[in-house]
């Protein structure tokens, strides 16, 4: 389905990003696993992907750092000659009530989660324009649509990603570069494992499908958006949330 | 060395799909050659590759006519 294509997954060493990286590899794509700090985890993902019979490299880069991002794209092109799919997945949380939130907490989350998407998109666009094709899939969040107490920084960044997705989609449509966002709800990962049981039960009561999602549920939607089956979809935000926000 | 203007012209004809005769030094990309903003960005990218150089965003924004591009490249290579 994606054989011969090259995908970059930012924050691909764990959680949803890891699942996306593996799903794209299963479809035949060569995958660049970007990571910020955990080299060993990234290496494990690379090895898992290689066992699927496709190529993979890991590249350390802070997505908010222009030089590092440019270097990552360069390494990708040096290794695989092209970039077909960019999944902007890297994200962090620094939760706090607005009244208690420090400026640094706000800035860090905006930098990685929003500016990082801008940087990676800008850097990859040059290659995709030349190719006259490309898919950019931005991992937003359902809270970017609905809001969420304690996450002013995260929500602002994710809502920003949805707006950025729409603008990028409009700017690049004429070059056959399709840009979409996904908005996962509660997906079982390290990030949600930090919630208390009480918090989890509260969440479940809000989800019509009455269960948390799995990283694979998200990865399969990304696989669809990256494929030729999604040729006529751009600028959209697909909710993957068990019906929580409609 | 092939004339800079000729090389630039070839790229413009190819990228913008315009008749060679319309590509004069005075021609404005947007007004005379029917290029939109993204076309100009793309053209600058092509010129960077062709002439193996980097044109900073601030400089690229000043390139409005074919002559601007040729002058920029000539100055850089001079």
XYZ file of C-alpha atoms in Angstrom:
324
model
C 0.000 0.000 0.000
C 2.872 2.364 0.812
C 5.807 0.441 -0.584
C 8.628 2.574 -1.937
C 7.442 5.543 0.096
C 9.357 7.293 2.831
C 7.722 8.453 6.037
C 9.047 10.592 8.865
C 7.359 10.169 12.222
C 8.340 12.748 14.822
C 8.305 11.483 18.377
C 8.299 7.986 16.917
C 10.080 6.169 19.730
C 7.054 5.490 21.905
C 3.331 5.833 22.445
C 1.129 6.780 19.508
C 4.152 7.753 17.385
C 5.706 4.318 17.735
C 2.458 2.684 16.750
C 2.169 4.941 13.684
C 5.772 4.239 12.659
C 5.187 0.485 12.813
C 1.848 0.646 11.006
C 3.347 2.633 8.110
C 6.225 0.153 7.953
C 3.753 -2.735 7.797
C 2.336 -1.103 4.683
C 5.791 -1.100 3.126
C 7.030 2.419 3.851
C 10.604 3.117 4.907
C 10.425 5.008 8.161
C 12.528 7.696 9.793
C 12.026 7.494 13.536
C 12.629 10.895 15.074
C 13.198 11.128 18.799
C 14.166 13.809 21.277
C 16.003 11.999 24.060
C 15.453 8.267 24.346
C 17.872 6.777 21.864
C 17.433 3.227 23.099
C 13.654 3.288 22.622
C 14.123 4.734 19.148
C 16.615 1.990 18.303
C 14.113 -0.642 19.431
C 11.499 0.796 17.075
C 14.021 0.870 14.214
C 14.828 -2.801 14.809
C 11.164 -3.744 15.006
C 10.568 -1.962 11.686
C 13.557 -3.632 10.038
C 12.154 -7.018 10.999
C 9.144 -6.114 8.835
C 11.440 -6.049 5.819
C 11.677 -2.311 5.228
C 14.388 0.203 6.000
C 14.478 2.494 8.987
C 16.792 5.018 10.564
C 16.552 6.979 13.777
C 17.298 10.685 13.870
C 17.576 12.748 17.010
C 16.159 16.250 16.608
C 14.322 18.796 18.682
C 11.372 19.561 16.394
C 11.346 23.188 17.500
C 14.974 23.702 16.467
C 15.223 24.818 12.845
C 18.800 23.621 12.298
C 18.153 20.193 13.771
C 14.964 19.805 11.758
C 16.726 20.757 8.518
C 19.426 18.222 9.300
C 16.792 15.551 9.896
C 15.199 16.189 6.495
C 18.612 16.172 4.866
C 19.469 12.825 6.449
C 16.139 11.456 5.272
C 16.750 12.512 1.679
C 20.352 11.292 1.796
C 19.143 7.883 2.972
C 15.949 7.406 0.976
C 15.982 10.048 -1.768
C 12.498 11.363 -1.026
C 9.900 12.196 1.632
C 6.317 11.169 0.977
C 4.749 11.253 4.396
C 5.386 13.479 7.395
C 3.612 12.649 10.621
C 3.945 15.493 13.091
C 3.422 13.568 16.268
C 6.037 14.802 18.757
C 4.399 16.324 21.775
C 4.866 16.995 25.468
C 2.605 17.963 28.348
C 3.237 20.367 31.210
C -0.174 20.352 32.864
C -1.147 22.965 35.396
C -4.085 25.171 36.205
C -3.928 28.399 34.277
C -3.548 30.364 37.494
C -0.513 28.291 38.429
C 0.963 27.795 34.999
C 4.443 29.235 34.601
C 5.446 31.063 31.456
C 8.121 28.433 30.828
C 5.515 25.656 30.995
C 3.403 27.474 28.452
C 6.339 28.213 26.156
C 7.779 24.697 26.228
C 4.511 23.113 25.178
C 3.819 25.693 22.457
C 7.365 25.278 21.154
C 7.321 21.521 20.814
C 3.658 20.916 20.016
C 2.893 23.867 17.738
C 6.092 25.482 16.530
C 7.540 22.010 15.993
C 4.764 21.246 13.512
C 5.464 24.499 11.680
C 9.208 23.821 11.523
C 8.930 20.249 10.272
C 6.236 21.157 7.756
C 8.264 24.057 6.399
C 11.386 21.940 6.107
C 9.699 19.071 4.306
C 7.616 21.163 1.936
C 10.512 21.968 -0.360
C 11.020 18.306 -1.173
C 7.310 17.548 -1.448
C 6.783 20.498 -3.809
C 9.495 19.156 -6.078
C 7.915 15.729 -5.996
C 4.506 17.217 -6.675
C 3.114 14.960 -3.994
C 3.129 14.522 -0.252
C 1.061 13.807 2.791
C 1.343 15.676 6.046
C -0.577 14.301 8.997
C -0.633 16.343 12.167
C -1.435 14.720 15.458
C -3.641 17.226 17.244
C -5.888 16.208 20.127
C -9.548 16.136 20.911
C -8.895 18.646 23.715
C -7.770 21.073 21.016
C -11.408 20.995 19.909
C -13.162 20.737 23.266
C -10.805 22.451 25.755
C -9.647 20.784 28.965
C -9.010 22.193 32.432
C -5.368 22.069 33.497
C -4.088 22.058 29.932
C -4.224 25.663 28.737
C -0.829 25.319 27.060
C -1.508 21.922 25.489
C -4.998 22.860 24.302
C -3.786 26.143 22.830
C -1.041 24.313 20.963
C -3.353 21.582 19.664
C -6.035 24.053 18.573
C -3.211 25.908 16.849
C -2.206 22.725 15.050
C -5.735 22.357 13.683
C -5.636 25.912 12.306
C -2.156 25.385 10.919
C -3.374 22.196 9.229
C -6.145 24.078 7.412
C -3.868 26.864 6.210
C -1.131 24.487 5.100
C -3.729 22.399 3.270
C -4.923 25.463 1.367
C -1.427 26.717 0.563
C -0.116 23.406 -0.723
C -3.168 21.873 -2.381
C -2.084 23.078 -5.818
C 1.093 21.028 -5.462
C -0.781 17.868 -4.563
C 0.349 17.950 -0.948
C -2.515 16.887 1.289
C -2.532 17.991 4.901
C -4.843 16.618 7.559
C -5.024 16.458 11.318
C -6.182 13.730 13.608
C -7.616 14.411 17.029
C -7.210 11.408 19.309
C -9.265 11.244 22.482
C -8.206 9.062 25.377
C -5.693 6.604 24.042
C -3.865 4.249 26.403
C -0.232 5.417 26.468
C 2.415 6.505 28.969
C 0.785 9.920 28.867
C -2.627 8.654 30.031
C -1.170 6.080 32.447
C -0.413 9.003 34.711
C -4.131 9.555 35.335
C -5.683 8.285 38.576
C -8.343 5.546 38.474
C -10.906 8.103 39.519
C -9.933 10.364 36.630
C -10.074 7.416 34.237
C -13.592 6.472 35.333
C -14.699 10.046 34.926
C -13.380 10.003 31.378
C -15.027 6.708 30.483
C -18.422 8.077 31.387
C -17.954 10.719 28.691
C -17.091 8.263 25.922
C -20.065 6.757 24.056
C -18.024 3.698 23.071
C -17.203 3.326 26.796
C -13.561 2.365 26.377
C -10.194 3.970 25.870
C -8.649 3.831 22.438
C -5.479 1.945 21.641
C -2.483 3.444 19.798
C -3.298 1.110 16.879
C -6.723 2.734 16.515
C -4.929 5.984 15.799
C -2.217 4.439 13.645
C -4.757 2.885 11.292
C -6.370 6.237 10.583
C -2.940 7.703 9.855
C -2.273 4.788 7.510
C -5.522 5.598 5.682
C -4.730 9.320 5.422
C -1.264 8.469 4.098
C -2.630 6.124 1.452
C -4.061 6.648 -2.022
C -7.477 5.865 -0.557
C -7.487 9.361 0.935
C -6.734 11.214 -2.305
C -9.659 13.608 -1.972
C -9.321 14.565 1.694
C -7.368 17.626 2.810
C -7.614 20.197 5.595
C -9.722 17.930 7.778
C -9.492 16.988 11.433
C -10.541 13.398 12.065
C -11.690 12.682 15.609
C -10.544 9.310 16.969
C -12.216 9.470 20.330
C -14.936 6.845 20.674
C -17.506 9.524 19.979
C -16.546 11.756 22.897
C -16.732 15.002 20.949
C -19.237 15.307 18.126
C 29.781 29.575 -18.910
C 26.248 29.690 -20.243
C 24.716 33.099 -19.839
C 22.898 33.459 -16.509
C 19.889 34.956 -18.229
C 19.588 31.987 -20.579
C 19.737 29.503 -17.733
C 17.194 31.471 -15.724
C 14.971 31.737 -18.769
C 15.051 28.014 -19.354
C 13.914 27.336 -15.802
C 11.125 29.895 -16.036
C 9.838 28.516 -19.318
C 9.856 25.040 -17.860
C 8.338 25.869 -14.482
C 5.768 28.466 -15.444
C 4.955 26.974 -18.810
C 5.191 30.330 -20.595
C 6.369 31.238 -24.061
C 10.074 32.022 -24.233
C 9.425 35.368 -25.889
C 7.570 36.601 -22.799
C 10.579 36.045 -20.568
C 12.369 39.399 -20.770
C 14.507 41.037 -18.091
C 11.680 43.492 -17.422
C 8.974 40.827 -17.080
C 7.334 40.656 -13.665
C 6.726 37.126 -12.480
C 3.320 37.862 -11.079
C 2.047 40.437 -13.564
C 3.542 39.321 -16.861
C 4.186 35.634 -16.359
C 1.033 34.664 -14.467
C 2.933 33.296 -11.479
C 1.313 33.178 -8.049
C 3.225 33.592 -4.778
C 3.876 29.872 -4.480
C 5.166 29.711 -8.059
C 7.731 32.381 -7.205
C 8.810 30.479 -4.076
C 9.208 27.378 -6.192
C 11.125 29.232 -8.861
C 13.552 30.559 -6.271
C 14.047 26.977 -5.064
C 14.862 25.882 -8.596
C 17.320 28.737 -9.037
C 18.998 27.788 -5.765
C 19.499 24.267 -7.071
C 20.584 25.339 -10.561
C 23.146 27.839 -9.298
C 24.046 25.937 -6.135
C 23.406 28.757 -3.705
C 20.988 29.767 -1.004
C 18.794 32.811 -1.332
C 17.680 34.106 2.077
C 13.947 34.669 2.525
C 14.452 38.422 2.868
C 16.327 38.519 -0.422
C 13.873 36.217 -2.172
C 11.042 38.588 -1.332
C 12.755 41.334 -3.338
C 12.831 39.273 -6.507
C 9.892 40.477 -8.551
C 11.149 40.488 -12.120
C 13.297 38.199 -14.211
C 15.960 40.924 -14.137
C 15.927 40.932 -10.320
C 16.738 37.245 -10.304
C 19.477 37.563 -12.928
C 21.047 40.532 -11.106
C 20.972 38.705 -7.810
C 22.733 35.691 -9.264
C 25.272 37.798 -11.185
C 26.139 39.809 -8.055
C 26.617 36.652 -6.069
C 28.832 35.085 -8.683
C 30.700 38.288 -9.520
